[in-house]
Amino acid sequence: MNSTDAKPENGRLVFLDSSKIQRLHLAMGMSRKKLAETLQISMNTLKAIDRGEGVRPDTARRLANHLKCQIPDLLSPNDSYFVAPEIASGPMAGASEWERQEPRDQGRLASNGLFYIACGMKHRFTANRSGRGKFYHLSLMNPQIRKTILDKLSRHADVCVRVGLHPHVAHNLTSTPTEGDAGWWVIDDWVGEHTVADRLEFGPWPANQLPRLLLNVALGLQALHHAEVIFRELAPTRVLISDQNGTAVLTDFELAKLLDGSPSVSSDWPEDPYRAPEVDGGSATIQSDFYSFGKLAVAAAAGELVDHDSVADIFHQVKMPARLAKLLIACLEPVPSKRPRDLTQILKDLTTWHEKVKP
């Protein structure tokens, strides 16, 4: 039986990108015919994908597993997976006071391994109140696995609550499943559309604004550490820039570590050059965040990550005070014990630098 003829799970069909499938199976040295034979699917199924028709989720899952990727990696932009649903109103809708606005992108893979779509949100009952929504699609996930990922979905909100209101840490408004557990909404106060990573696509951070950026990020880290939270995943993609006043705000705490004995949230993390080397081995301390902070400082000053031997010159070019530069270079030590013990001196030097260069 052709897999496209069978009734899909929950009425859901999956729309795949045939060019992505072709690129991957050719890279494996496998012909189209061999791919169909190996997975025991008909050539008509592959032709249906070419025509833009949907296939069953189990067919998509088998293709992804064989091609050594995740289903979202194979999806066509036309798939509903790239569109966050409207938030239903009613007593069972935990985020019903919010209305979805335009998507901010076609979706991205979060550090926790889950796929989400970022949307602008508008409050239904309060004028001029907006939010940043992240919708996690769970519809293609095995129902049994869904039950095991509550920590991954709620960790960001948990961290925000522990920190409380802070100008450089995201403020979470709600974290709730959709009806039927097909997805999960995480909604924060609106900060801004762009991240530090977005701005760095256009080159280095302006030298006269660099002290403020680094000071904001360091203050956010200090707030996390005082709340006994280790970020573990600090990177330019997880620092938002406020539309209102240009301040930096840390966000996306799905993989943060809590120091109160709560279970750690882990996953098969994608490689990240900003992550401290010891984190991949399961060990993380506040010094792990210092490593990421040092990397972020380098990227902001240079516009990209550079070889370690070039870091001192980059910091000199942006007129960073010598003692601060030395501390940030120490943050990049591969051995955690050789990094600074805390942020005290870094914050003092950043504050002095900021006061000296601010307009």
Coordinates of N, CA and C in Angstrom, one line a residue, residues 84-236:
A84 N 2.9 28.6 13.7 CA 2.4 28.4 15.1 C 0.9 28.6 15.0
P85 N 0.1 27.8 15.7 CA -1.4 27.9 15.7 C -1.9 29.1 16.4
E86 N -3.1 29.5 16.0 CA -3.7 30.5 16.8 C -4.0 30.0 18.2
I87 N -3.9 30.9 19.2 CA -4.1 30.4 20.6 C -5.6 30.4 20.8
A88 N -6.2 29.2 21.1 CA -7.6 29.1 21.3 C -8.0 29.8 22.6
S89 N -9.2 30.4 22.6 CA -9.8 30.9 23.8 C -10.6 29.9 24.5
G90 N -10.9 30.1 25.7 CA -11.7 29.2 26.5 C -11.0 28.8 27.8
P91 N -11.7 28.1 28.7 CA -11.2 27.8 30.0 C -10.0 26.8 30.0
M92 N -9.8 26.1 28.9 CA -8.7 25.1 28.8 C -7.5 25.7 28.2
A93 N -7.6 26.9 27.7 CA -6.4 27.5 26.9 C -5.6 28.4 27.9
G94 N -4.5 27.9 28.3 CA -3.7 28.6 29.4 C -3.2 29.9 28.9
A95 N -3.0 30.1 27.6 CA -2.4 31.4 27.1 C -3.5 32.1 26.3
S96 N -4.8 31.9 26.6 CA -5.8 32.5 25.8 C -5.9 34.0 25.8
E97 N -5.3 34.7 26.7 CA -5.3 36.1 26.7 C -4.4 36.7 25.6
W98 N -3.6 35.8 25.0 CA -2.6 36.3 24.0 C -3.1 35.9 22.6
E99 N -2.8 36.8 21.6 CA -3.1 36.6 20.2 C -1.9 36.5 19.4
R100 N -1.7 35.5 18.6 CA -0.5 35.4 17.8 C -0.5 36.4 16.7
Q101 N 0.7 37.0 16.6 CA 1.0 37.9 15.5 C 1.8 37.2 14.4
E102 N 2.5 38.0 13.6 CA 3.3 37.4 12.5 C 4.5 36.6 13.1
P103 N 4.8 35.5 12.4 CA 6.0 34.7 12.8 C 7.3 35.6 12.6
R104 N 8.3 35.4 13.5 CA 9.5 36.2 13.3 C 10.5 35.4 12.5
D105 N 10.3 34.1 12.3 CA 11.1 33.3 11.4 C 10.4 32.1 11.1
Q106 N 11.0 31.2 10.2 CA 10.4 30.0 9.8 C 10.6 28.9 10.8
G107 N 11.2 29.2 11.9 CA 11.4 28.2 12.9 C 12.9 27.9 13.1
R108 N 13.2 27.5 14.3 CA 14.6 27.2 14.6 C 14.7 26.0 15.6
L109 N 15.9 25.4 15.7 CA 16.1 24.3 16.6 C 16.7 24.9 17.9
A110 N 15.9 24.7 19.0 CA 16.4 25.2 20.3 C 17.6 24.4 20.8
S111 N 18.3 25.0 21.8 CA 19.4 24.3 22.4 C 19.0 23.0 23.1
N112 N 17.7 22.8 23.4 CA 17.2 21.6 24.0 C 16.8 20.5 23.0
G113 N 17.1 20.8 21.7 CA 16.8 19.8 20.7 C 15.4 19.8 20.2
L114 N 14.6 20.7 20.7 CA 13.2 20.8 20.2 C 13.0 22.0 19.2
F115 N 12.1 21.8 18.3 CA 11.9 22.8 17.3 C 10.8 23.8 17.7
Y116 N 11.1 25.1 17.5 CA 10.1 26.1 17.9 C 10.0 27.2 16.8
I117 N 8.9 27.9 16.9 CA 8.7 29.1 16.0 C 8.5 30.3 16.9
A118 N 9.3 31.4 16.6 CA 9.2 32.6 17.4 C 8.1 33.5 16.7
C119 N 7.2 34.0 17.6 CA 6.1 34.9 17.1 C 6.0 36.2 17.9
G120 N 5.6 37.2 17.3 CA 5.2 38.4 18.1 C 3.8 38.1 18.7
M121 N 3.5 38.5 19.9 CA 2.3 38.3 20.5 C 1.6 39.6 20.9
K122 N 0.3 39.6 20.9 CA -0.5 40.8 21.3 C -1.5 40.4 22.3
H123 N -1.5 41.2 23.4 CA -2.5 40.9 24.5 C -3.9 41.3 24.0
R124 N -4.8 40.3 24.2 CA -6.2 40.5 23.8 C -6.9 41.7 24.5
F125 N -6.6 41.9 25.8 CA -7.4 42.8 26.6 C -6.7 44.0 27.1
T126 N -5.3 44.1 26.9 CA -4.6 45.2 27.3 C -3.9 45.9 26.2
A127 N -4.2 47.1 25.9 CA -3.7 47.9 24.8 C -2.2 48.1 24.9
N128 N -1.5 48.0 23.8 CA -0.1 48.3 23.7 C 0.8 47.3 24.5
R129 N 0.2 46.1 24.9 CA 1.0 45.2 25.6 C 1.4 44.0 24.6
S130 N 2.7 43.8 24.4 CA 3.1 42.8 23.5 C 4.0 41.8 24.1
G131 N 4.2 40.6 23.5 CA 5.1 39.6 24.0 C 5.9 38.9 23.0
R132 N 6.8 38.1 23.4 CA 7.6 37.2 22.5 C 7.2 35.8 22.8
G133 N 6.6 35.2 21.8 CA 6.1 33.8 21.9 C 7.0 32.8 21.3
K134 N 7.2 31.7 21.9 CA 7.9 30.6 21.3 C 6.9 29.4 21.3
F135 N 6.6 28.8 20.2 CA 5.7 27.7 20.1 C 6.5 26.5 19.7
Y136 N 6.5 25.5 20.6 CA 7.2 24.2 20.4 C 6.2 23.2 19.8
H137 N 6.5 22.8 18.6 CA 5.7 21.8 17.9 C 6.0 20.4 18.5
L138 N 5.0 19.7 19.0 CA 5.2 18.4 19.5 C 4.4 17.4 18.7
S139 N 3.7 17.8 17.7 CA 2.8 16.9 17.0 C 3.4 15.7 16.3
L140 N 4.7 15.9 15.9 CA 5.4 14.8 15.3 C 6.2 13.9 16.3
M141 N 6.1 14.2 17.5 CA 6.8 13.5 18.6 C 6.0 12.3 19.1
N142 N 6.7 11.2 19.4 CA 6.1 10.1 20.0 C 5.3 10.5 21.3
P143 N 4.0 10.2 21.4 CA 3.3 10.6 22.6 C 4.0 10.2 23.9
Q144 N 4.6 9.0 23.9 CA 5.3 8.6 25.2 C 6.5 9.5 25.5
I145 N 7.2 10.0 24.5 CA 8.3 10.9 24.7 C 7.8 12.2 25.2
R146 N 6.7 12.7 24.7 CA 6.2 14.0 25.1 C 6.1 14.1 26.6
K147 N 5.7 12.9 27.3 CA 5.5 12.9 28.7 C 6.8 13.1 29.5
T148 N 7.9 12.9 28.8 CA 9.2 12.9 29.5 C 9.9 14.2 29.4
I149 N 9.4 15.2 28.7 CA 10.1 16.4 28.4 C 9.6 17.6 29.1
L150 N 8.8 17.4 30.1 CA 8.2 18.5 30.9 C 9.3 19.5 31.4
D151 N 10.4 18.9 31.9 CA 11.5 19.7 32.4 C 12.1 20.6 31.3
K152 N 12.2 20.1 30.1 CA 12.8 20.8 29.0 C 11.9 22.0 28.6
L153 N 10.6 21.8 28.7 CA 9.6 22.8 28.3 C 9.4 23.9 29.3
S154 N 9.6 23.5 30.6 CA 9.3 24.5 31.7 C 10.5 25.1 32.3
R155 N 11.7 24.7 31.9 CA 12.9 25.1 32.5 C 13.1 26.6 32.3
H156 N 12.9 27.2 31.1 CA 13.0 28.6 30.9 C 12.2 29.4 31.9
A157 N 10.9 29.0 32.0 CA 10.0 29.8 32.9 C 10.5 29.7 34.3
D158 N 10.9 28.5 34.7 CA 11.4 28.3 36.1 C 12.6 29.2 36.4
V159 N 13.5 29.3 35.4 CA 14.7 30.2 35.7 C 14.2 31.6 35.8
C160 N 13.3 32.1 34.9 CA 12.8 33.5 35.0 C 12.2 33.8 36.4
V161 N 11.4 32.8 36.9 CA 10.8 33.0 38.2 C 11.8 33.1 39.3
R162 N 12.8 32.3 39.2 CA 13.9 32.3 40.3 C 14.6 33.6 40.3
V163 N 14.9 34.1 39.1 CA 15.6 35.4 39.0 C 14.7 36.6 39.4
G164 N 13.5 36.6 39.0 CA 12.6 37.7 39.3 C 12.8 38.8 38.3
L165 N 12.2 39.9 38.5 CA 12.3 41.0 37.6 C 13.7 41.6 37.6
H166 N 14.3 41.6 36.4 CA 15.7 42.1 36.2 C 15.8 42.7 34.9
P167 N 16.5 43.8 34.7 CA 16.5 44.5 33.4 C 17.3 43.7 32.3
H168 N 18.1 42.7 32.7 CA 18.9 42.0 31.7 C 18.6 40.5 31.7
V169 N 17.5 40.1 32.2 CA 17.0 38.8 32.1 C 15.5 38.8 31.7
A170 N 15.2 37.9 30.8 CA 13.9 37.8 30.2 C 12.8 37.6 31.3
H171 N 11.7 38.2 31.1 CA 10.6 38.1 32.1 C 9.5 37.2 31.5
N172 N 9.3 36.0 32.0 CA 8.3 35.1 31.5 C 6.9 35.4 32.0
L173 N 6.0 35.3 31.0 CA 4.6 35.6 31.3 C 3.7 34.4 31.5
T174 N 4.0 33.4 30.7 CA 3.3 32.1 30.8 C 4.1 31.0 30.1
S175 N 3.9 29.8 30.5 CA 4.4 28.6 29.9 C 3.4 27.5 30.0
T176 N 2.8 27.1 28.9 CA 1.6 26.2 29.0 C 1.5 25.3 27.7
P177 N 0.9 24.1 27.9 CA 0.7 23.3 26.8 C -0.6 23.7 26.0
T178 N -0.7 23.4 24.7 CA -1.9 23.6 24.0 C -2.9 22.5 24.3
E179 N -4.1 22.7 24.0 CA -5.1 21.6 24.2 C -4.7 20.4 23.4
G180 N -4.7 19.2 24.0 CA -4.3 18.0 23.4 C -2.8 17.7 23.4
D181 N -2.1 18.6 24.0 CA -0.6 18.5 24.1 C 0.1 18.4 22.8
A182 N -0.5 19.0 21.8 CA 0.2 19.0 20.4 C 1.3 20.0 20.4
G183 N 1.4 20.9 21.3 CA 2.4 21.9 21.3 C 2.5 22.6 22.7
W184 N 3.4 23.5 22.8 CA 3.7 24.2 24.1 C 4.1 25.6 23.8
W185 N 3.4 26.6 24.5 CA 3.7 28.0 24.3 C 4.5 28.5 25.5
V186 N 5.5 29.2 25.2 CA 6.3 30.0 26.2 C 6.3 31.5 25.7
I187 N 5.7 32.3 26.6 CA 5.5 33.7 26.2 C 6.2 34.6 27.2
D188 N 7.1 35.5 26.7 CA 7.8 36.4 27.6 C 7.4 37.8 27.2
D189 N 7.7 38.8 28.1 CA 7.5 40.2 27.7 C 8.3 40.5 26.5
W190 N 7.8 41.3 25.6 CA 8.5 41.7 24.4 C 9.7 42.6 24.8
V191 N 10.8 42.2 24.2 CA 12.1 43.0 24.4 C 12.4 43.6 23.0
G192 N 12.7 42.8 22.1 CA 13.0 43.3 20.7 C 13.1 42.1 19.8
E193 N 13.1 42.4 18.5 CA 13.1 41.3 17.5 C 14.5 40.8 17.3
H194 N 15.6 41.6 17.5 CA 16.9 41.2 17.1 C 17.8 40.7 18.3
T195 N 18.6 39.8 18.0 CA 19.6 39.3 18.9 C 21.0 39.9 18.6
V196 N 21.9 39.6 19.5 CA 23.3 40.1 19.3 C 23.8 39.4 18.0
A197 N 23.5 38.1 17.8 CA 23.9 37.4 16.6 C 23.4 38.1 15.3
D198 N 22.2 38.6 15.4 CA 21.6 39.3 14.2 C 22.5 40.5 13.9
R199 N 22.8 41.3 14.9 CA 23.6 42.5 14.7 C 25.0 42.2 14.2
L200 N 25.6 41.1 14.7 CA 27.0 40.8 14.3 C 27.1 40.4 12.9
E201 N 26.0 40.1 12.2 CA 26.0 39.7 10.8 C 26.5 40.9 10.0
F202 N 26.4 42.1 10.6 CA 26.8 43.3 9.8 C 28.2 43.8 10.3
G203 N 28.9 43.0 11.1 CA 30.2 43.4 11.5 C 30.3 43.6 13.0
P204 N 31.5 44.0 13.5 CA 31.8 44.2 14.9 C 30.8 45.1 15.6
W205 N 30.6 44.9 16.9 CA 29.8 45.8 17.7 C 30.5 47.2 17.7
P206 N 29.8 48.3 17.6 CA 30.4 49.6 17.6 C 31.3 49.8 18.9
A207 N 32.5 50.2 18.7 CA 33.4 50.2 19.8 C 32.9 51.1 21.0
N208 N 32.2 52.2 20.7 CA 31.7 53.0 21.8 C 30.5 52.4 22.5
Q209 N 29.9 51.4 22.0 CA 28.8 50.7 22.6 C 29.1 49.3 23.2
L210 N 30.4 48.9 22.9 CA 30.8 47.6 23.4 C 30.8 47.5 24.9
P211 N 31.3 48.5 25.6 CA 31.3 48.3 27.1 C 29.9 48.1 27.7
R212 N 28.9 48.9 27.1 CA 27.6 48.7 27.6 C 27.0 47.3 27.4
L213 N 27.2 46.8 26.2 CA 26.8 45.5 25.8 C 27.3 44.4 26.8
L214 N 28.7 44.4 27.0 CA 29.3 43.4 27.8 C 28.9 43.6 29.3
L215 N 28.7 44.9 29.7 CA 28.3 45.1 31.1 C 26.8 44.6 31.3
N216 N 26.0 44.8 30.4 CA 24.6 44.3 30.5 C 24.6 42.8 30.6
V217 N 25.3 42.1 29.7 CA 25.4 40.6 29.7 C 26.0 40.1 31.0
A218 N 27.0 40.8 31.5 CA 27.6 40.3 32.8 C 26.7 40.5 33.9
L219 N 25.9 41.6 33.9 CA 24.9 41.8 35.0 C 23.8 40.8 35.0
G220 N 23.4 40.4 33.7 CA 22.4 39.3 33.6 C 23.0 38.0 34.1
L221 N 24.2 37.7 33.8 CA 24.9 36.5 34.3 C 24.9 36.5 35.8
Q222 N 25.3 37.6 36.4 CA 25.4 37.8 37.9 C 24.0 37.5 38.5
A223 N 22.9 38.0 37.9 CA 21.6 37.7 38.4 C 21.3 36.2 38.4
L224 N 21.7 35.5 37.3 CA 21.4 34.1 37.2 C 22.2 33.4 38.3
H225 N 23.5 33.7 38.5 CA 24.3 33.0 39.5 C 23.8 33.3 40.9
H226 N 23.3 34.5 41.2 CA 22.8 34.8 42.5 C 21.5 33.9 42.8
A227 N 20.8 33.6 41.7 CA 19.6 32.7 41.8 C 20.0 31.3 41.7
E228 N 21.3 31.0 41.8 CA 21.8 29.6 41.7 C 21.4 28.9 40.4
V229 N 21.6 29.6 39.3 CA 21.4 29.1 38.0 C 22.6 29.3 37.2
I230 N 23.0 28.2 36.4 CA 24.1 28.3 35.5 C 23.5 28.3 34.1
F231 N 23.8 29.3 33.3 CA 23.2 29.4 32.0 C 23.6 28.2 31.1
R232 N 24.8 27.9 31.0 CA 25.4 26.8 30.2 C 25.4 27.1 28.7
E233 N 24.4 27.9 28.2 CA 24.2 28.0 26.8 C 24.3 29.5 26.3
L234 N 25.0 30.3 27.1 CA 25.2 31.7 26.7 C 25.9 31.8 25.3
A235 N 25.2 32.6 24.4 CA 25.8 32.8 23.1 C 25.0 34.0 22.5
P236 N 25.6 34.6 21.4 CA 24.9 35.8 20.8 C 23.5 35.6 20.4

